[in-house]
PDB file of C-alpha atoms in Angstrom:
ATOM      1  CA  MET A 293      91.534 100.962 104.148  1.00  0.00           C
ATOM      2  CA  THR A 294      94.616 102.152 102.273  1.00  0.00           C
ATOM      3  CA  ASN A 295      96.887 104.863 103.673  1.00  0.00           C
ATOM      4  CA  THR A 296      98.138 105.608 100.170  1.00  0.00           C
ATOM      5  CA  LEU A 297      97.074 108.539  98.029  1.00  0.00           C
ATOM      6  CA  ILE A 298      97.858 109.508  94.447  1.00  0.00           C
ATOM      7  CA  VAL A 299      99.199 112.897  93.338  1.00  0.00           C
ATOM      8  CA  ILE A 300      99.452 114.023  89.728  1.00  0.00           C
ATOM      9  CA  THR A 301     101.308 117.265  89.027  1.00  0.00           C
ATOM     10  CA  LEU A 302     100.490 119.452  86.045  1.00  0.00           C
ATOM     11  CA  ASN A 303     100.468 122.996  84.729  1.00  0.00           C
ATOM     12  CA  GLY A 304      97.169 122.653  82.890  1.00  0.00           C
ATOM     13  CA  TYR A 305      95.212 120.338  80.655  1.00  0.00           C
ATOM     14  CA  ASN A 306      96.415 119.649  77.115  1.00  0.00           C
ATOM     15  CA  ASN A 307      95.571 117.373  74.192  1.00  0.00           C
ATOM     16  CA  TYR A 308      96.727 114.205  75.979  1.00  0.00           C
ATOM     17  CA  ASN A 309      96.987 114.539  79.755  1.00  0.00           C
ATOM     18  CA  ARG A 310      93.275 115.017  80.369  1.00  0.00           C
ATOM     19  CA  SER A 311      92.573 111.582  78.864  1.00  0.00           C
ATOM     20  CA  LEU A 312      95.445 109.912  80.753  1.00  0.00           C
ATOM     21  CA  ILE A 313      94.244 111.384  84.041  1.00  0.00           C
ATOM     22  CA  HIS A 314      90.627 110.444  83.314  1.00  0.00           C
ATOM     23  CA  HIS A 315      91.768 106.890  82.610  1.00  0.00           C
ATOM     24  CA  ILE A 316      93.567 106.648  85.948  1.00  0.00           C
ATOM     25  CA  LYS A 317      90.531 108.042  87.760  1.00  0.00           C
ATOM     26  CA  LYS A 318      88.241 105.481  86.105  1.00  0.00           C
ATOM     27  CA  THR A 319      90.464 102.537  87.020  1.00  0.00           C
ATOM     28  CA  THR A 320      91.275 103.289  90.657  1.00  0.00           C
ATOM     29  CA  THR A 321      89.448 103.782  93.932  1.00  0.00           C
ATOM     30  CA  TYR A 322      92.445 105.536  95.534  1.00  0.00           C
ATOM     31  CA  ASP A 323      92.063 109.194  96.446  1.00  0.00           C
ATOM     32  CA  ILE A 324      93.627 111.343  93.720  1.00  0.00           C
ATOM     33  CA  PHE A 325      94.925 114.863  94.282  1.00  0.00           C
ATOM     34  CA  PHE A 326      96.230 117.349  91.744  1.00  0.00           C
ATOM     35  CA  GLY A 327      99.217 119.608  92.232  1.00  0.00           C
ATOM     36  CA  TRP A 328      98.729 122.590  89.920  1.00  0.00           C
ATOM     37  CA  ASP A 329     101.440 125.035  88.991  1.00  0.00           C
ATOM     38  CA  ALA A 330     100.499 128.467  90.290  1.00  0.00           C
ATOM     39  CA  SER A 331     100.580 129.782  86.719  1.00  0.00           C
ATOM     40  CA  SER A 332      97.617 127.527  85.850  1.00  0.00           C
ATOM     41  CA  GLY A 333      95.144 129.864  87.550  1.00  0.00           C
ATOM     42  CA  LYS A 334      93.555 126.944  89.417  1.00  0.00           C
ATOM     43  CA  LYS A 335      92.074 127.459  92.878  1.00  0.00           C
ATOM     44  CA  GLU A 336      92.936 125.279  95.861  1.00  0.00           C
ATOM     45  CA  ASP A 337      90.280 122.983  97.285  1.00  0.00           C
ATOM     46  CA  GLU A 338      90.054 119.576  98.959  1.00  0.00           C
ATOM     47  CA  LYS A 339      91.369 117.714  95.879  1.00  0.00           C
ATOM     48  CA  ASN A 340      93.595 120.383  94.348  1.00  0.00           C
ATOM     49  CA  PHE A 341      96.634 122.177  95.744  1.00  0.00           C
ATOM     50  CA  ILE A 342      98.798 124.907  94.250  1.00  0.00           C
ATOM     51  CA  ASN A 343     102.529 124.544  93.648  1.00  0.00           C
ATOM     52  CA  SER A 344     104.138 127.977  93.730  1.00  0.00           C
ATOM     53  CA  TYR A 345     107.828 128.345  92.954  1.00  0.00           C
ATOM     54  CA  ASN A 346     107.882 131.794  94.528  1.00  0.00           C
ATOM     55  CA  LEU A 347     106.473 130.536  97.820  1.00  0.00           C
ATOM     56  CA  LEU A 348     108.852 127.572  97.872  1.00  0.00           C
ATOM     57  CA  GLU A 349     111.802 129.876  97.208  1.00  0.00           C
ATOM     58  CA  GLN A 350     110.691 132.135 100.052  1.00  0.00           C
ATOM     59  CA  LYS A 351     110.671 129.129 102.379  1.00  0.00           C
ATOM     60  CA  PHE A 352     113.827 127.303 101.254  1.00  0.00           C
ATOM     61  CA  GLY A 353     115.857 129.877  99.318  1.00  0.00           C
ATOM     62  CA  ASN A 354     117.093 129.857  95.724  1.00  0.00           C
ATOM     63  CA  LYS A 355     119.078 126.655  96.356  1.00  0.00           C
ATOM     64  CA  ILE A 356     115.931 124.829  95.260  1.00  0.00           C
ATOM     65  CA  ARG A 357     116.789 125.696  91.650  1.00  0.00           C
ATOM     66  CA  ASN A 358     119.242 122.786  91.707  1.00  0.00           C
ATOM     67  CA  PHE A 359     116.655 120.509  93.305  1.00  0.00           C
ATOM     68  CA  ASN A 360     114.032 121.337  90.691  1.00  0.00           C
ATOM     69  CA  GLY A 361     116.079 119.776  87.895  1.00  0.00           C
ATOM     70  CA  ARG A 362     115.705 120.567  84.192  1.00  0.00           C
ATOM     71  CA  TRP A 363     113.357 123.495  84.712  1.00  0.00           C
ATOM     72  CA  LEU A 364     114.826 125.819  87.329  1.00  0.00           C
ATOM     73  CA  LYS A 365     111.511 127.205  88.492  1.00  0.00           C
ATOM     74  CA  ASN A 366     109.349 124.105  88.138  1.00  0.00           C
ATOM     75  CA  PRO A 367     107.817 123.548  91.586  1.00  0.00           C
ATOM     76  CA  ALA A 368     106.137 120.200  90.808  1.00  0.00           C
ATOM     77  CA  LYS A 369     108.260 117.656  92.718  1.00  0.00           C
ATOM     78  CA  LEU A 370     109.174 119.831  95.684  1.00  0.00           C
ATOM     79  CA  GLY A 371     105.702 121.321  95.903  1.00  0.00           C
ATOM     80  CA  ALA A 372     104.091 117.890  96.120  1.00  0.00           C
ATOM     81  CA  ILE A 373     106.666 116.665  98.643  1.00  0.00           C
ATOM     82  CA  TYR A 374     106.148 119.699 100.861  1.00  0.00           C
ATOM     83  CA  TRP A 375     102.347 119.458 100.553  1.00  0.00           C
ATOM     84  CA  PHE A 376     102.367 115.802 101.594  1.00  0.00           C
ATOM     85  CA  SER A 377     104.794 116.431 104.464  1.00  0.00           C
ATOM     86  CA  GLN A 378     102.260 118.874 105.930  1.00  0.00           C
ATOM     87  CA  LYS A 379      99.147 116.819 105.244  1.00  0.00           C
ATOM     88  CA  LYS A 380      97.690 114.902 108.189  1.00  0.00           C
ATOM     89  CA  GLU A 381      96.223 112.079 106.107  1.00  0.00           C
ATOM     90  CA  GLY A 382      98.181 109.406 104.290  1.00  0.00           C
ATOM     91  CA  THR A 383     101.288 107.345 104.921  1.00  0.00           C
ATOM     92  CA  TYR A 384     102.425 107.003 101.307  1.00  0.00           C
ATOM     93  CA  MET A 385     102.089 109.144  98.206  1.00  0.00           C
ATOM     94  CA  TRP A 386     102.367 107.956  94.615  1.00  0.00           C
ATOM     95  CA  LEU A 387     103.654 110.941  92.646  1.00  0.00           C
ATOM     96  CA  LEU A 388     103.038 110.810  88.888  1.00  0.00           C
ATOM     97  CA  GLU A 389     103.914 113.191  86.108  1.00  0.00           C
ATOM     98  CA  ASP A 390     101.039 114.114  83.798  1.00  0.00           C
ATOM     99  CA  ASP A 391     102.420 112.112  80.850  1.00  0.00           C
ATOM    100  CA  VAL A 392     102.207 108.756  82.632  1.00  0.00           C
ATOM    101  CA  TYR A 393      99.849 106.056  81.347  1.00  0.00           C
ATOM    102  CA  VAL A 394      98.645 103.428  83.841  1.00  0.00           C
ATOM    103  CA  ARG A 395      96.640 100.560  82.346  1.00  0.00           C
ATOM    104  CA  ASN A 396      94.721  99.816  85.555  1.00  0.00           C
ATOM    105  CA  GLY A 397      95.206 102.030  88.588  1.00  0.00           C
ATOM    106  CA  ASN A 398      93.995  99.622  91.255  1.00  0.00           C
ATOM    107  CA  THR A 399      96.049  96.740  89.854  1.00  0.00           C
ATOM    108  CA  PHE A 400      99.213  98.826  89.767  1.00  0.00           C
ATOM    109  CA  PHE A 401      98.892 100.623  93.110  1.00  0.00           C
ATOM    110  CA  ASP A 402      97.573  97.551  94.949  1.00  0.00           C
ATOM    111  CA  SER A 403     100.626  95.521  93.943  1.00  0.00           C
ATOM    112  CA  TYR A 404     102.822  97.664  96.241  1.00  0.00           C
ATOM    113  CA  GLU A 405     100.474  97.936  99.218  1.00  0.00           C
ATOM    114  CA  ASP A 406     102.293  95.256 101.223  1.00  0.00           C
ATOM    115  CA  ILE A 407     105.675  96.956 100.752  1.00  0.00           C
ATOM    116  CA  ASP A 408     106.572  99.467 103.458  1.00  0.00           C
ATOM    117  CA  SER A 409     109.585 101.060 101.751  1.00  0.00           C
ATOM    118  CA  ASP A 410     110.026 104.804 102.105  1.00  0.00           C
ATOM    119  CA  LEU A 411     110.982 105.191  98.444  1.00  0.00           C
ATOM    120  CA  ILE A 412     109.845 103.049  95.507  1.00  0.00           C
ATOM    121  CA  CYS A 413     110.998 103.946  92.005  1.00  0.00           C
ATOM    122  CA  ILE A 414     113.471 102.883  89.331  1.00  0.00           C
ATOM    123  CA  ARG A 415     116.852 102.889  91.044  1.00  0.00           C
ATOM    124  CA  ASP A 416     120.223 103.270  89.354  1.00  0.00           C
ATOM    125  CA  GLU A 417     123.636 102.345  90.733  1.00  0.00           C
ATOM    126  CA  ASN A 418     125.374 104.722  88.311  1.00  0.00           C
ATOM    127  CA  LEU A 419     125.606 108.483  88.454  1.00  0.00           C
ATOM    128  CA  PRO A 420     123.981 110.221  85.470  1.00  0.00           C
ATOM    129  CA  PHE A 421     125.976 111.468  82.489  1.00  0.00           C
ATOM    130  CA  TRP A 422     125.324 115.067  83.559  1.00  0.00           C
ATOM    131  CA  TYR A 423     126.996 114.656  86.952  1.00  0.00           C
ATOM    132  CA  PRO A 424     128.766 116.697  88.371  1.00  0.00           C
ATOM    133  CA  ASP A 425     128.347 119.707  86.090  1.00  0.00           C
ATOM    134  CA  TYR A 426     124.561 120.027  86.069  1.00  0.00           C
ATOM    135  CA  ARG A 427     122.316 120.969  89.010  1.00  0.00           C
ATOM    136  CA  VAL A 428     124.838 119.788  91.604  1.00  0.00           C
ATOM    137  CA  GLY A 429     125.456 122.269  94.398  1.00  0.00           C
ATOM    138  CA  ASP A 430     127.105 119.971  96.938  1.00  0.00           C
ATOM    139  CA  LYS A 431     129.046 116.876  95.870  1.00  0.00           C
ATOM    140  CA  THR A 432     129.178 115.669  99.483  1.00  0.00           C
ATOM    141  CA  ARG A 433     125.433 115.020  99.438  1.00  0.00           C
ATOM    142  CA  ILE A 434     125.375 112.066  97.047  1.00  0.00           C
ATOM    143  CA  ALA A 435     124.344 108.565  98.135  1.00  0.00           C
ATOM    144  CA  SER A 436     127.210 106.071  98.099  1.00  0.00           C
ATOM    145  CA  ASN A 437     124.888 103.266  97.024  1.00  0.00           C
ATOM    146  CA  LEU A 438     122.194 103.560  94.330  1.00  0.00           C
ATOM    147  CA  PRO A 439     122.711 107.323  94.007  1.00  0.00           C
ATOM    148  CA  LEU A 440     120.231 107.982  91.192  1.00  0.00           C
ATOM    149  CA  ALA A 441     116.426 107.718  91.384  1.00  0.00           C
ATOM    150  CA  HIS A 442     114.122 108.073  88.380  1.00  0.00           C
ATOM    151  CA  LEU A 443     111.075 109.891  89.692  1.00  0.00           C
ATOM    152  CA  TYR A 444     108.459 110.180  86.955  1.00  0.00           C
ATOM    153  CA  VAL A 445     106.598 107.336  88.733  1.00  0.00           C
ATOM    154  CA  VAL A 446     107.535 107.200  92.415  1.00  0.00           C
ATOM    155  CA  ARG A 447     106.080 106.370  95.810  1.00  0.00           C
ATOM    156  CA  LEU A 448     107.322 108.318  98.832  1.00  0.00           C
ATOM    157  CA  SER A 449     106.506 107.846 102.492  1.00  0.00           C
ATOM    158  CA  LYS A 450     105.346 110.685 104.703  1.00  0.00           C
ATOM    159  CA  LEU A 451     108.502 110.158 106.779  1.00  0.00           C
ATOM    160  CA  LEU A 452     110.763 110.574 103.754  1.00  0.00           C
ATOM    161  CA  CYS A 453     108.950 113.742 102.687  1.00  0.00           C
ATOM    162  CA  LYS A 454     109.423 115.219 106.150  1.00  0.00           C
ATOM    163  CA  LYS A 455     113.128 114.346 106.097  1.00  0.00           C
ATOM    164  CA  ILE A 456     113.564 115.942 102.668  1.00  0.00           C
ATOM    165  CA  VAL A 457     111.967 119.129 103.974  1.00  0.00           C
ATOM    166  CA  GLU A 458     114.171 119.077 107.083  1.00  0.00           C
ATOM    167  CA  GLU A 459     117.316 118.698 104.974  1.00  0.00           C
ATOM    168  CA  LEU A 460     116.329 121.515 102.648  1.00  0.00           C
ATOM    169  CA  GLU A 461     115.601 123.780 105.600  1.00  0.00           C
ATOM    170  CA  SER A 462     118.946 123.113 107.280  1.00  0.00           C
ATOM    171  CA  LYS A 463     121.441 123.008 104.386  1.00  0.00           C
ATOM    172  CA  TYR A 464     123.006 125.789 102.338  1.00  0.00           C
ATOM    173  CA  ASP A 465     122.825 124.027  99.014  1.00  0.00           C
ATOM    174  CA  THR A 466     121.167 121.112  97.277  1.00  0.00           C
ATOM    175  CA  ASN A 467     121.319 118.893  94.189  1.00  0.00           C
ATOM    176  CA  HIS A 468     119.000 117.682  91.462  1.00  0.00           C
ATOM    177  CA  HIS A 469     116.078 115.830  93.086  1.00  0.00           C
ATOM    178  CA  GLU A 470     117.083 112.570  91.357  1.00  0.00           C
ATOM    179  CA  LEU A 471     120.302 112.673  93.412  1.00  0.00           C
ATOM    180  CA  TYR A 472     119.161 114.475  96.534  1.00  0.00           C
ATOM    181  CA  ILE A 473     116.289 112.191  97.450  1.00  0.00           C
ATOM    182  CA  PRO A 474     118.432 108.992  97.458  1.00  0.00           C
ATOM    183  CA  TYR A 475     120.955 110.914  99.583  1.00  0.00           C
ATOM    184  CA  VAL A 476     118.258 111.695 102.159  1.00  0.00           C
ATOM    185  CA  VAL A 477     117.141 108.051 102.142  1.00  0.00           C
ATOM    186  CA  GLU A 478     120.684 106.859 102.790  1.00  0.00           C
ATOM    187  CA  LYS A 479     121.546 109.493 105.390  1.00  0.00           C
ATOM    188  CA  HIS A 480     118.467 108.740 107.496  1.00  0.00           C
ATOM    189  CA  LYS A 481     118.678 104.975 106.976  1.00  0.00           C
ATOM    190  CA  LEU A 482     115.294 104.790 105.302  1.00  0.00           C
ATOM    191  CA  SER A 483     114.172 101.936 103.061  1.00  0.00           C
ATOM    192  CA  TYR A 484     114.442 101.977  99.276  1.00  0.00           C
ATOM    193  CA  SER A 485     112.871  99.565  96.792  1.00  0.00           C
ATOM    194  CA  ASP A 486     112.782  99.147  93.033  1.00  0.00           C
ATOM    195  CA  LEU A 487     109.653  99.076  90.935  1.00  0.00           C
ATOM    196  CA  PHE A 488     108.754  95.556  89.828  1.00  0.00           C
ATOM    197  CA  GLU A 489     110.418  94.444  86.617  1.00  0.00           C
ATOM    198  CA  GLU A 490     107.094  94.172  84.793  1.00  0.00           C
ATOM    199  CA  HIS A 491     106.444  97.848  85.546  1.00  0.00           C
ATOM    200  CA  LYS A 492     109.799  99.064  84.244  1.00  0.00           C
ATOM    201  CA  LYS A 493     109.651  98.073  80.613  1.00  0.00           C
ATOM    202  CA  GLY A 494     107.465 101.005  79.546  1.00  0.00           C
ATOM    203  CA  LEU A 495     109.288 103.616  81.606  1.00  0.00           C
ATOM    204  CA  THR A 496     112.042 105.863  80.362  1.00  0.00           C
ATOM    205  CA  THR A 497     113.213 109.433  80.773  1.00  0.00           C
ATOM    206  CA  ASN A 498     111.746 112.198  78.644  1.00  0.00           C
ATOM    207  CA  PRO A 499     114.795 113.371  76.667  1.00  0.00           C
ATOM    208  CA  THR A 500     113.057 115.900  74.420  1.00  0.00           C
ATOM    209  CA  ASN A 501     109.673 117.392  73.757  1.00  0.00           C
ATOM    210  CA  SER A 502     109.616 115.912  70.269  1.00  0.00           C
ATOM    211  CA  ALA A 503     106.699 113.593  69.560  1.00  0.00           C
ATOM    212  CA  ALA A 504     109.171 111.154  68.021  1.00  0.00           C
ATOM    213  CA  SER A 505     110.747 110.578  71.454  1.00  0.00           C
ATOM    214  CA  HIS A 506     107.520 109.481  73.116  1.00  0.00           C
ATOM    215  CA  VAL A 507     106.454 105.892  73.556  1.00  0.00           C
ATOM    216  CA  PRO A 508     103.961 105.401  70.686  1.00  0.00           C
ATOM    217  CA  GLU A 509     102.019 102.298  71.720  1.00  0.00           C
ATOM    218  CA  VAL A 510     100.176 100.957  74.750  1.00  0.00           C
ATOM    219  CA  ASP A 511     102.180  97.794  75.274  1.00  0.00           C
ATOM    220  CA  ALA A 512     102.962  97.930  79.005  1.00  0.00           C
ATOM    221  CA  GLU A 513     101.174  98.275  82.334  1.00  0.00           C
ATOM    222  CA  VAL A 514     102.794 101.656  82.991  1.00  0.00           C
ATOM    223  CA  ILE A 515     104.272 103.969  80.370  1.00  0.00           C
ATOM    224  CA  HIS A 516     106.303 107.182  80.501  1.00  0.00           C
ATOM    225  CA  PRO A 517     106.439 109.383  78.552  1.00  0.00           C
ATOM    226  CA  TYR A 518     103.097 108.857  76.847  1.00  0.00           C
ATOM    227  CA  LYS A 519     101.953 112.052  75.138  1.00  0.00           C
ATOM    228  CA  HIS A 520      99.003 110.652  73.239  1.00  0.00           C
ATOM    229  CA  LYS A 521      95.281 110.987  73.789  1.00  0.00           C
ATOM    230  CA  ILE A 522      93.537 107.744  74.718  1.00  0.00           C
ATOM    231  CA  SER A 523      89.837 107.210  74.148  1.00  0.00           C
ATOM    232  CA  SER A 524      88.846 104.174  76.200  1.00  0.00           C
ATOM    233  CA  VAL A 525      89.554 102.163  79.314  1.00  0.00           C
ATOM    234  CA  PHE A 526      91.569  99.018  78.604  1.00  0.00           C
TER     235      PHE A 526
END
């Protein structure tokens, strides 16, 4: 039996994410949980949890605005990490944004089941173009090797999530999550793996909210960003 669960974060359903999520649910037997922004009005239950920026700020302080990245008060990544760190079940968590297309959930998630790395994502040996002037509160907390992690499709271990929470609780400042999480991995000597090459070709950052910037065709096993409604299971 797998010790891996799937988390998809979202603010609400729209004209594309409902179909992408439905597709993942139809193609996987893994347990799926949803991390809803508190503004969504959703209620918490056994498969849904609420991400509240206000509650996270009360716990960690306003330093989390750097951690949250592009949107200062977006609780999605940190909320899911904190939720998983407190959850008894599960050893690993796949964390997906709501504009991720996965052709076949079981095929994709199963392919990493024999890998025990604490962090699996697209890794980058170069600092981003926005460093050090954007969402960087402490330049001393940057990994010396592979400092940048792309986290729209990422697997994190329970141990890593606990260490991230510990660091946020004990430090006065933080950095963008794409920099801070690799720093925690390196500091605590945790393991760090890349996504397989065949899973990278459809993945890219989401530079704008323009439809023209989104991947337009289903031509890869995993795609981000994919802001198009799909109508069938491939």
